[in-house]
Amino acid sequence: METVNAVGRRKAAVARVIVKEGNGTITINKRPLDVYFPSSILQYIVKQPLLTLEAAEKYDILVNLDGGGYKGQAEALRLAIARALVKINPEDKPALRAEGFMTRDPRVVERKKPGRPKARKRFQFSKR
């Protein structure tokens, strides 16, 4: 198997992954997964597609993560890994789709409007 590239996005975060056969190491921005994401919940989010396919020990994953916060980055990485796994084996797509890992979450921050303090918030109304 050669290397497979994929991209995942969530909010402002972009995850670019390179997946190749190996022993299950995930390296994010030249740091191990448990150093980059100290939270076990975020580590679990990242590993969800691998655990669904029982492929956690089969692939080495090299990640370039940029933008967003830690939660958005973890979810962008989950999407990128799922997309890469489908490129490797297209028969895995229905299982990943059923878990919701193939869907790009379209929700992003709404832009600030002119004449308002934030996107929807208004300045205090004064009758007199």
PDB file of C-alpha atoms in Angstrom:
ATOM      1  CA  MET A   1       0.000   0.000   0.000  1.00  0.00           C
ATOM      2  CA  GLU A   2       1.248   3.457  -0.893  1.00  0.00           C
ATOM      3  CA  THR A   3       0.538   6.594   1.132  1.00  0.00           C
ATOM      4  CA  VAL A   4      -2.921   8.191   1.031  1.00  0.00           C
ATOM      5  CA  ASN A   5      -3.616  11.901   1.525  1.00  0.00           C
ATOM      6  CA  ALA A   6      -6.871  13.450   2.742  1.00  0.00           C
ATOM      7  CA  VAL A   7      -8.181  16.761   4.095  1.00  0.00           C
ATOM      8  CA  GLY A   8     -10.768  17.361   6.834  1.00  0.00           C
ATOM      9  CA  ARG A   9     -12.274  20.667   7.933  1.00  0.00           C
ATOM     10  CA  ARG A  10     -14.416  21.832  10.858  1.00  0.00           C
ATOM     11  CA  LYS A  11     -15.174  25.477  11.759  1.00  0.00           C
ATOM     12  CA  ALA A  12     -11.831  27.237  11.104  1.00  0.00           C
ATOM     13  CA  ALA A  13      -9.666  24.112  11.536  1.00  0.00           C
ATOM     14  CA  VAL A  14      -7.983  22.292   8.649  1.00  0.00           C
ATOM     15  CA  ALA A  15      -6.413  18.839   9.040  1.00  0.00           C
ATOM     16  CA  ARG A  16      -4.211  17.383   6.287  1.00  0.00           C
ATOM     17  CA  VAL A  17      -3.306  13.725   6.820  1.00  0.00           C
ATOM     18  CA  ILE A  18      -0.932  11.223   5.240  1.00  0.00           C
ATOM     19  CA  VAL A  19      -1.866   7.607   6.038  1.00  0.00           C
ATOM     20  CA  LYS A  20       0.511   4.702   5.446  1.00  0.00           C
ATOM     21  CA  GLU A  21       0.814   1.158   6.748  1.00  0.00           C
ATOM     22  CA  GLY A  22       2.499   0.936  10.136  1.00  0.00           C
ATOM     23  CA  ASN A  23       1.907   0.183  13.797  1.00  0.00           C
ATOM     24  CA  GLY A  24      -0.676   2.794  14.809  1.00  0.00           C
ATOM     25  CA  THR A  25       1.320   5.946  15.634  1.00  0.00           C
ATOM     26  CA  ILE A  26      -0.436   9.282  15.131  1.00  0.00           C
ATOM     27  CA  THR A  27       1.886  12.297  14.820  1.00  0.00           C
ATOM     28  CA  ILE A  28       0.327  15.785  14.834  1.00  0.00           C
ATOM     29  CA  ASN A  29       2.542  18.759  13.924  1.00  0.00           C
ATOM     30  CA  LYS A  30       5.633  16.633  14.795  1.00  0.00           C
ATOM     31  CA  ARG A  31       4.190  15.743  18.232  1.00  0.00           C
ATOM     32  CA  PRO A  32       2.529  12.513  19.426  1.00  0.00           C
ATOM     33  CA  LEU A  33      -1.268  12.418  19.758  1.00  0.00           C
ATOM     34  CA  ASP A  34      -1.252  12.286  23.592  1.00  0.00           C
ATOM     35  CA  VAL A  35       1.017  15.368  23.778  1.00  0.00           C
ATOM     36  CA  TYR A  36      -0.947  17.430  21.227  1.00  0.00           C
ATOM     37  CA  PHE A  37      -4.364  16.429  22.653  1.00  0.00           C
ATOM     38  CA  PRO A  38      -3.854  15.780  26.408  1.00  0.00           C
ATOM     39  CA  SER A  39      -7.633  15.284  26.851  1.00  0.00           C
ATOM     40  CA  SER A  40      -8.660  11.628  26.559  1.00  0.00           C
ATOM     41  CA  ILE A  41     -12.022  12.721  25.083  1.00  0.00           C
ATOM     42  CA  LEU A  42     -10.326  14.490  22.164  1.00  0.00           C
ATOM     43  CA  GLN A  43      -7.982  11.526  21.669  1.00  0.00           C
ATOM     44  CA  TYR A  44     -11.069   9.298  21.470  1.00  0.00           C
ATOM     45  CA  ILE A  45     -12.720  11.640  18.910  1.00  0.00           C
ATOM     46  CA  VAL A  46      -9.606  11.422  16.705  1.00  0.00           C
ATOM     47  CA  LYS A  47      -9.446   7.612  16.928  1.00  0.00           C
ATOM     48  CA  GLN A  48     -13.194   6.963  16.368  1.00  0.00           C
ATOM     49  CA  PRO A  49     -12.963   6.025  12.633  1.00  0.00           C
ATOM     50  CA  LEU A  50     -10.029   3.676  13.342  1.00  0.00           C
ATOM     51  CA  LEU A  51     -11.844   2.033  16.252  1.00  0.00           C
ATOM     52  CA  THR A  52     -15.021   1.616  14.165  1.00  0.00           C
ATOM     53  CA  LEU A  53     -13.058  -0.316  11.515  1.00  0.00           C
ATOM     54  CA  GLU A  54     -10.800  -2.028  14.107  1.00  0.00           C
ATOM     55  CA  ALA A  55      -7.778  -0.604  12.244  1.00  0.00           C
ATOM     56  CA  ALA A  56      -6.144   1.310  15.123  1.00  0.00           C
ATOM     57  CA  GLU A  57      -2.879  -0.702  14.936  1.00  0.00           C
ATOM     58  CA  LYS A  58      -2.689  -0.969  11.115  1.00  0.00           C
ATOM     59  CA  TYR A  59      -1.811   2.566   9.972  1.00  0.00           C
ATOM     60  CA  ASP A  60       0.681   5.317  10.805  1.00  0.00           C
ATOM     61  CA  ILE A  61      -0.883   8.763  10.457  1.00  0.00           C
ATOM     62  CA  LEU A  62       1.091  11.962   9.887  1.00  0.00           C
ATOM     63  CA  VAL A  63      -1.013  15.100  10.446  1.00  0.00           C
ATOM     64  CA  ASN A  64      -0.647  18.795   9.672  1.00  0.00           C
ATOM     65  CA  LEU A  65      -3.250  20.684  11.781  1.00  0.00           C
ATOM     66  CA  ASP A  66      -3.935  24.385  11.415  1.00  0.00           C
ATOM     67  CA  GLY A  67      -6.509  26.931  12.628  1.00  0.00           C
ATOM     68  CA  GLY A  68      -9.473  26.729  14.976  1.00  0.00           C
ATOM     69  CA  GLY A  69      -9.611  25.524  18.559  1.00  0.00           C
ATOM     70  CA  TYR A  70      -8.776  22.113  19.985  1.00  0.00           C
ATOM     71  CA  LYS A  71     -12.300  20.700  19.597  1.00  0.00           C
ATOM     72  CA  GLY A  72     -12.624  21.841  15.980  1.00  0.00           C
ATOM     73  CA  GLN A  73      -9.142  20.499  15.237  1.00  0.00           C
ATOM     74  CA  ALA A  74      -9.999  17.093  16.712  1.00  0.00           C
ATOM     75  CA  GLU A  75     -13.198  16.873  14.646  1.00  0.00           C
ATOM     76  CA  ALA A  76     -11.416  18.047  11.465  1.00  0.00           C
ATOM     77  CA  LEU A  77      -8.818  15.330  12.041  1.00  0.00           C
ATOM     78  CA  ARG A  78     -11.566  12.712  12.540  1.00  0.00           C
ATOM     79  CA  LEU A  79     -13.071  13.647   9.140  1.00  0.00           C
ATOM     80  CA  ALA A  80      -9.660  13.576   7.424  1.00  0.00           C
ATOM     81  CA  ILE A  81      -8.831  10.125   8.837  1.00  0.00           C
ATOM     82  CA  ALA A  82     -12.255   8.781   7.789  1.00  0.00           C
ATOM     83  CA  ARG A  83     -11.791  10.133   4.254  1.00  0.00           C
ATOM     84  CA  ALA A  84      -8.313   8.585   4.019  1.00  0.00           C
ATOM     85  CA  LEU A  85      -9.615   5.191   5.208  1.00  0.00           C
ATOM     86  CA  VAL A  86     -12.325   5.276   2.513  1.00  0.00           C
ATOM     87  CA  LYS A  87      -9.663   6.029  -0.133  1.00  0.00           C
ATOM     88  CA  ILE A  88      -7.751   2.960   1.086  1.00  0.00           C
ATOM     89  CA  ASN A  89     -10.825   0.675   1.139  1.00  0.00           C
ATOM     90  CA  PRO A  90     -14.089   2.017  -0.398  1.00  0.00           C
ATOM     91  CA  GLU A  91     -16.103  -0.856   1.162  1.00  0.00           C
ATOM     92  CA  ASP A  92     -15.629   0.809   4.579  1.00  0.00           C
ATOM     93  CA  LYS A  93     -17.666   3.872   3.583  1.00  0.00           C
ATOM     94  CA  PRO A  94     -21.141   2.637   4.687  1.00  0.00           C
ATOM     95  CA  ALA A  95     -19.847   1.767   8.189  1.00  0.00           C
ATOM     96  CA  LEU A  96     -18.206   5.195   8.605  1.00  0.00           C
ATOM     97  CA  ARG A  97     -21.219   6.995   7.092  1.00  0.00           C
ATOM     98  CA  ALA A  98     -23.552   5.231   9.582  1.00  0.00           C
ATOM     99  CA  GLU A  99     -21.470   6.604  12.469  1.00  0.00           C
ATOM    100  CA  GLY A 100     -21.543  10.107  10.925  1.00  0.00           C
ATOM    101  CA  PHE A 101     -17.790  10.360  10.293  1.00  0.00           C
ATOM    102  CA  MET A 102     -18.088  11.084   6.553  1.00  0.00           C
ATOM    103  CA  THR A 103     -20.235  14.220   6.949  1.00  0.00           C
ATOM    104  CA  ARG A 104     -18.533  17.617   6.950  1.00  0.00           C
ATOM    105  CA  ASP A 105     -20.194  19.704   9.682  1.00  0.00           C
ATOM    106  CA  PRO A 106     -21.103  22.931   7.816  1.00  0.00           C
ATOM    107  CA  ARG A 107     -21.614  25.119  10.898  1.00  0.00           C
ATOM    108  CA  VAL A 108     -19.187  28.057  11.011  1.00  0.00           C
ATOM    109  CA  VAL A 109     -19.106  31.354  12.901  1.00  0.00           C
ATOM    110  CA  GLU A 110     -21.582  33.920  11.583  1.00  0.00           C
ATOM    111  CA  ARG A 111     -20.003  37.175  10.443  1.00  0.00           C
ATOM    112  CA  LYS A 112     -20.308  40.396  12.442  1.00  0.00           C
ATOM    113  CA  LYS A 113     -22.840  42.824  10.962  1.00  0.00           C
ATOM    114  CA  PRO A 114     -22.279  46.593  10.694  1.00  0.00           C
ATOM    115  CA  GLY A 115     -24.013  48.715  13.325  1.00  0.00           C
ATOM    116  CA  ARG A 116     -24.102  45.828  15.820  1.00  0.00           C
ATOM    117  CA  PRO A 117     -21.700  44.703  18.521  1.00  0.00           C
ATOM    118  CA  LYS A 118     -21.729  41.057  17.305  1.00  0.00           C
ATOM    119  CA  ALA A 119     -23.456  38.988  14.623  1.00  0.00           C
ATOM    120  CA  ARG A 120     -26.949  39.156  16.138  1.00  0.00           C
ATOM    121  CA  LYS A 121     -26.573  41.070  19.405  1.00  0.00           C
ATOM    122  CA  ARG A 122     -27.862  44.629  19.382  1.00  0.00           C
ATOM    123  CA  PHE A 123     -26.915  47.688  21.385  1.00  0.00           C
ATOM    124  CA  GLN A 124     -29.203  48.490  24.331  1.00  0.00           C
ATOM    125  CA  PHE A 125     -32.445  50.142  23.220  1.00  0.00           C
ATOM    126  CA  SER A 126     -33.336  53.420  24.846  1.00  0.00           C
ATOM    127  CA  LYS A 127     -36.842  54.793  24.330  1.00  0.00           C
ATOM    128  CA  ARG A 128     -35.889  58.277  25.571  1.00  0.00           C
TER     129      ARG A 128
END
